[in-house]
Coordinates of C-alpha atoms and ligand atoms in Angstrom, one line a residue:
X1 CA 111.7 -38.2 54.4
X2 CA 109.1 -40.5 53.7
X3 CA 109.2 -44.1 52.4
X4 CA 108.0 -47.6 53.3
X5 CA 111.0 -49.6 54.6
X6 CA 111.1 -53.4 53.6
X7 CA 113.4 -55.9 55.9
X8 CA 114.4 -58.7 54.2
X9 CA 115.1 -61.4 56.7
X10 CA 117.2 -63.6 53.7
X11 CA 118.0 -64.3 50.0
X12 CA 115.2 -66.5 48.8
X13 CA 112.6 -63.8 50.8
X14 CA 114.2 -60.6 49.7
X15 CA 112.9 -62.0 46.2
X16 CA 109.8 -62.9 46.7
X17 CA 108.9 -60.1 49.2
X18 CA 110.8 -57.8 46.3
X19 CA 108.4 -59.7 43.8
X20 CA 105.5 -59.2 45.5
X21 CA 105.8 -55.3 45.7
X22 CA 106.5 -55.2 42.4
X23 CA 103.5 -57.0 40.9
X24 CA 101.6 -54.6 43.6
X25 CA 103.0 -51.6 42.2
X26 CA 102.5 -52.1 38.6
X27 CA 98.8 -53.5 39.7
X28 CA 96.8 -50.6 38.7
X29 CA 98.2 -49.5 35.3
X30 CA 97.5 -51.1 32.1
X31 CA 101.0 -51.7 30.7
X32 CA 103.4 -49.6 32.3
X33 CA 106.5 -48.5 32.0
X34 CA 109.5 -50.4 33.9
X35 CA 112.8 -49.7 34.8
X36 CA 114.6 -52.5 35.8
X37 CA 118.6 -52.5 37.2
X38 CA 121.2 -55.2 36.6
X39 CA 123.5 -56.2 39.1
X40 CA 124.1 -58.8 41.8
X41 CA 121.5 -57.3 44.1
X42 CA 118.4 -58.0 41.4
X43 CA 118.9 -61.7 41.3
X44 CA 116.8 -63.2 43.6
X45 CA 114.5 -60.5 42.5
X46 CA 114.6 -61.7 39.2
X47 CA 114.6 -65.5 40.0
X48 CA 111.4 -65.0 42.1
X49 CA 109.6 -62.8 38.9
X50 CA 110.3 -65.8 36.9
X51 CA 108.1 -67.6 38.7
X52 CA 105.1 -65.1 39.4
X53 CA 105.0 -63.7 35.7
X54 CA 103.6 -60.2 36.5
X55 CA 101.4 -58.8 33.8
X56 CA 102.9 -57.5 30.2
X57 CA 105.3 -54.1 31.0
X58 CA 107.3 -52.0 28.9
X59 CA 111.0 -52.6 29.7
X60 CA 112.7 -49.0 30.0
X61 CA 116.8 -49.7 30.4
X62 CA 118.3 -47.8 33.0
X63 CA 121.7 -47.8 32.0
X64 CA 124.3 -49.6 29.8
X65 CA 128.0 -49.8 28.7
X66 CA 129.2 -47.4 25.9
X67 CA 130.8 -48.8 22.6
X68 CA 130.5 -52.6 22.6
X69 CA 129.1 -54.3 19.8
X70 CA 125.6 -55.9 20.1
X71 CA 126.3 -59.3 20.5
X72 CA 129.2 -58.9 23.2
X73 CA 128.0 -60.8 26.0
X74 CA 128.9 -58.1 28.3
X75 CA 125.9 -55.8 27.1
X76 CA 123.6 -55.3 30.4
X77 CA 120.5 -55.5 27.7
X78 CA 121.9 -58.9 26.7
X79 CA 121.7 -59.7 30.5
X80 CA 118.6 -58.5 31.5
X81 CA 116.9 -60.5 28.1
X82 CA 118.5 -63.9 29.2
X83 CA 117.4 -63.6 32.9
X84 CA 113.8 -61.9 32.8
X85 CA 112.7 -60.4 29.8
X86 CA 112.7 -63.1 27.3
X87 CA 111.6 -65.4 30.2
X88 CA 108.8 -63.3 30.6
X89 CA 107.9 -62.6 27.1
X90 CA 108.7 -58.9 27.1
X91 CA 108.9 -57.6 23.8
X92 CA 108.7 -53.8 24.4
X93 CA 111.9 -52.9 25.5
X94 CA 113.4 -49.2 25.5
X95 CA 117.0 -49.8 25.1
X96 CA 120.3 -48.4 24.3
X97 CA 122.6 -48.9 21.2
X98 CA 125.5 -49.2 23.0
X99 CA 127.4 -48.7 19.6
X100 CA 125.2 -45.6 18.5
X101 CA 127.8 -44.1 15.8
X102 CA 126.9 -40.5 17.7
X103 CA 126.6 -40.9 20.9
X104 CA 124.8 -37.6 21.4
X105 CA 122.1 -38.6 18.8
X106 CA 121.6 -41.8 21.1
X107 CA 121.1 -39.8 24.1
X108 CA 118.4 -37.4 22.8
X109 CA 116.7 -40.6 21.2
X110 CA 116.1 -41.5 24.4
X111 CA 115.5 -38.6 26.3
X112 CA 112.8 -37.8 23.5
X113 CA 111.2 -41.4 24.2
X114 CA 110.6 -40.6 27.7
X115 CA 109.0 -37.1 26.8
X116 CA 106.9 -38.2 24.5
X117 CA 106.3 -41.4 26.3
X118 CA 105.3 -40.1 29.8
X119 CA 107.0 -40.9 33.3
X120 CA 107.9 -43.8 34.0
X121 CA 105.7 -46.0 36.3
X122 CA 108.0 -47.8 37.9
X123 CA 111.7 -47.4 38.7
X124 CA 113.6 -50.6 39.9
X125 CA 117.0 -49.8 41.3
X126 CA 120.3 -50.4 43.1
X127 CA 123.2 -48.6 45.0
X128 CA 126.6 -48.3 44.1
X129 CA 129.2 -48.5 46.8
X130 CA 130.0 -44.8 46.3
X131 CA 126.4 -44.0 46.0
X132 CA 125.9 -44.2 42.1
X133 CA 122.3 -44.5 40.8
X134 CA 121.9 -46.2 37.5
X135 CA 125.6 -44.7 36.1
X136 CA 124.9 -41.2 37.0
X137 CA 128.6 -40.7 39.4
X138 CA 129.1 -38.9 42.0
X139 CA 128.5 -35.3 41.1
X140 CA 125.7 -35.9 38.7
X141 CA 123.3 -33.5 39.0
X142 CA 119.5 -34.2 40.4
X143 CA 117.9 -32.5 37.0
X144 CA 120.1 -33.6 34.6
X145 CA 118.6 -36.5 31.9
X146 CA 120.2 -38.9 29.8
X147 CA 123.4 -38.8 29.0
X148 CA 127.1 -40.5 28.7
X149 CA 128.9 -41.1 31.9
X150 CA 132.5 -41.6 32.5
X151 CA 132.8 -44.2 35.2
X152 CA 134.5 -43.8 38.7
X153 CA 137.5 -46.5 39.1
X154 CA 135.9 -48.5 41.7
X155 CA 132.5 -49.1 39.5
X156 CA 134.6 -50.4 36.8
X157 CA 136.5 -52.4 39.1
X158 CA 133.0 -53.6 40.1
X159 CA 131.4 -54.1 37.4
X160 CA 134.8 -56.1 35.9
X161 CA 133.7 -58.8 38.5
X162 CA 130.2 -59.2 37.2
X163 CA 132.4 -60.9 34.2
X164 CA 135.6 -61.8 35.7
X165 CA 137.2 -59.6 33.6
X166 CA 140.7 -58.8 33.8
X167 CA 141.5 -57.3 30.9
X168 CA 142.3 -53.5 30.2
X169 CA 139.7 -52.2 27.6
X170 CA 136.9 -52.6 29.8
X171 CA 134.3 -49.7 29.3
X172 CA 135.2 -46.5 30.7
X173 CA 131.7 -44.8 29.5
X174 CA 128.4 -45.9 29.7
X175 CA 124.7 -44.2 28.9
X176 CA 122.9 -43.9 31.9
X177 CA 119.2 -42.4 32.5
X178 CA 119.8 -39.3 34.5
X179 CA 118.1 -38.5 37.9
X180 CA 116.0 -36.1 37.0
X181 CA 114.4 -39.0 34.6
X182 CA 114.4 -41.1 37.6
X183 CA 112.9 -38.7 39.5
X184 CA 110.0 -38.4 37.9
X185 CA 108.8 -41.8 38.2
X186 CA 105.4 -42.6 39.7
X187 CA 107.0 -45.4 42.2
X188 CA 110.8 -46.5 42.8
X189 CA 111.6 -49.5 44.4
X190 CA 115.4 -49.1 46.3
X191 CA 117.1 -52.4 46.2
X192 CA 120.4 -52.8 49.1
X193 CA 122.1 -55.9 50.0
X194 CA 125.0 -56.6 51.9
X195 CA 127.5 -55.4 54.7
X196 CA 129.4 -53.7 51.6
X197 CA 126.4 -51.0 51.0
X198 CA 125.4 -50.1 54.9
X199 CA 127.2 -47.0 55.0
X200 CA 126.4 -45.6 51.3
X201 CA 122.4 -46.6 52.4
X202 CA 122.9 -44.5 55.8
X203 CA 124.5 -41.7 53.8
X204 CA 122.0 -41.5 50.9
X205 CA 119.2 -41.8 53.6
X206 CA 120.4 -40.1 56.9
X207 CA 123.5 -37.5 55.1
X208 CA 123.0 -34.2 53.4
X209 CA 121.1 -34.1 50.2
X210 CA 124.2 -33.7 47.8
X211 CA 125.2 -34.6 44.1
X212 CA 128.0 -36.5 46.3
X213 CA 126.1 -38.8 46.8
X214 CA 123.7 -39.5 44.3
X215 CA 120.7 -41.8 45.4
X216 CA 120.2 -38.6 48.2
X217 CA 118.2 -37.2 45.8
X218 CA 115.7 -40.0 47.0
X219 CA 115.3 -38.0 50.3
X220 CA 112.6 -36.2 48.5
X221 CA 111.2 -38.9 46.3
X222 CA 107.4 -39.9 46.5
X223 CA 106.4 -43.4 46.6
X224 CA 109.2 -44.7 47.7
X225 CA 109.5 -48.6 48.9
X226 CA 112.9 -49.8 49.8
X227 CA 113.4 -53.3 50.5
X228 CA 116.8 -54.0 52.3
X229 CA 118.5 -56.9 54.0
X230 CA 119.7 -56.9 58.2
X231 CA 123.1 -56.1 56.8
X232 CA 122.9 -53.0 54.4
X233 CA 120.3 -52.0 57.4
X234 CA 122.9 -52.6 59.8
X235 CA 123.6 -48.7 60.4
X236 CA 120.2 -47.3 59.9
X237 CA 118.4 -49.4 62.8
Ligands
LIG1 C1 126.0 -51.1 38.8 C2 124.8 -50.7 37.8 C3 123.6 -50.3 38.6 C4 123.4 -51.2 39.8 C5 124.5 -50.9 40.8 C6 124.6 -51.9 41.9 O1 127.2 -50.6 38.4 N1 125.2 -49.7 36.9 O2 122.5 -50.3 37.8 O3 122.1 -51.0 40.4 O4 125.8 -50.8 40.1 O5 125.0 -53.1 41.5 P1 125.1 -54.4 42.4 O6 123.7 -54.9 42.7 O7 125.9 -55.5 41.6 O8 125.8 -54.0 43.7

């Protein structure tokens, strides 16, 4: 396996040294295409962008929440507008209709923008704590594009605390880019934080190669940076 490996020593410089690499990688190509993750992990990340303003991209939306409306506040496009595209000024955004009336219309949409598009240049994302990529579960496969997820209990539960959410009708669905659409981007950038993902990093880097685990399929990826704090290190070394 081959990657560059990226130790974060805190916060404020996992964000800048995460902004750096990212304005590196994106260097060479005239308006590339960008996928960028939501979650706790990207804020620093994010906070640090804000302040280097990289050159123009083309936003590519990794994954988002099935069925809500498009001004619920809860829509991961919503979120990733308010804290770096529209700061930014990116107006080319790829994104999902969360409430597409046909769901498998939405999905070939996008899958036909990305084959008529290209790859992508640039893939930005995080881990879930039971490996997830993006949306794509446990047991997605490595070839298998865009498409409708049903979400494991523990990444609802997770993603409920993004908007201290208690309630009952949270999404159970969501669209996701698949991994073979993340696999065929140029450069990917892993993003790990925290005590909380050091043994899902170990397994995705060190276990088998397995749809159990989904980021493994980045055991074979090419141009791989993964920038990582001491803790979600802590059983890799
Ligand atoms: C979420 C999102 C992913 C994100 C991952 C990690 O559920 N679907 O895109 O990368 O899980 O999130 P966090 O950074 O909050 O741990």
């Amino acid at each position: 396996m081959n990657y560059n490996l990226i130790k974060a020593p805190n916060s404020a410089e996992f964000g800048s040294i995460t902004a750096d690499i990212f304005c590196q990688a994106i260097s060479d190509t005239v308006l590339p295409k960008v996928i960028l993750p939501t979650g706790e992990t990207v804020r620093d990340f994010y906070a640090a962008l804000r302040a280097k303003k990289p050159a123009p991209f083309i936003y590519v939306q990794l994954d988002e929440y099935k069925g809500l409306g498009s001004q619920d506040p809860k829509l991961f496009s919503n979120w990733l507008a308010r804290d770096i595209l529209d700061p930014l000024g990116i107006d080319q955004r790829m994104i999902f209709k969360s409430d597409a009336p046909q769901p498998d219309l939405e999905t070939q949409r996008v899958s036909q923008w990305l084959n008529n598009s290209g790859p992508v240049d640039l893939a930005v994302i995080g881990i879930g704590s039971n490996g997830h990529v993006g949306f794509n579960e446990p047991g997605s496969h490595f070839d298998q594009s865009v498409h409708v997820q049903t979400l494991a209990a523990e990444t609802i539960r997770a993603n409920k605390a993004y908007w201290k959410y208690e309630g009952d009708d949270f999404p159970s669905q969501a669209y996701t880019l698949g991994i073979g659409d993340l696999r065929k981007a140029k450069k990917t950038i892993l993003l790990v934080k925290g005590q909380e993902k050091a043994a899902i990093l170990q397994r995705a880097l060190l276990g088998d190669m397995t749809v159990d685990v989904p980021a493994s399929y980045l055991q074979r990826q090419a141009g791989l940076t993964i920038v990582a704090d001491s803790a979600a290190l802590s059983l890799i070394g």
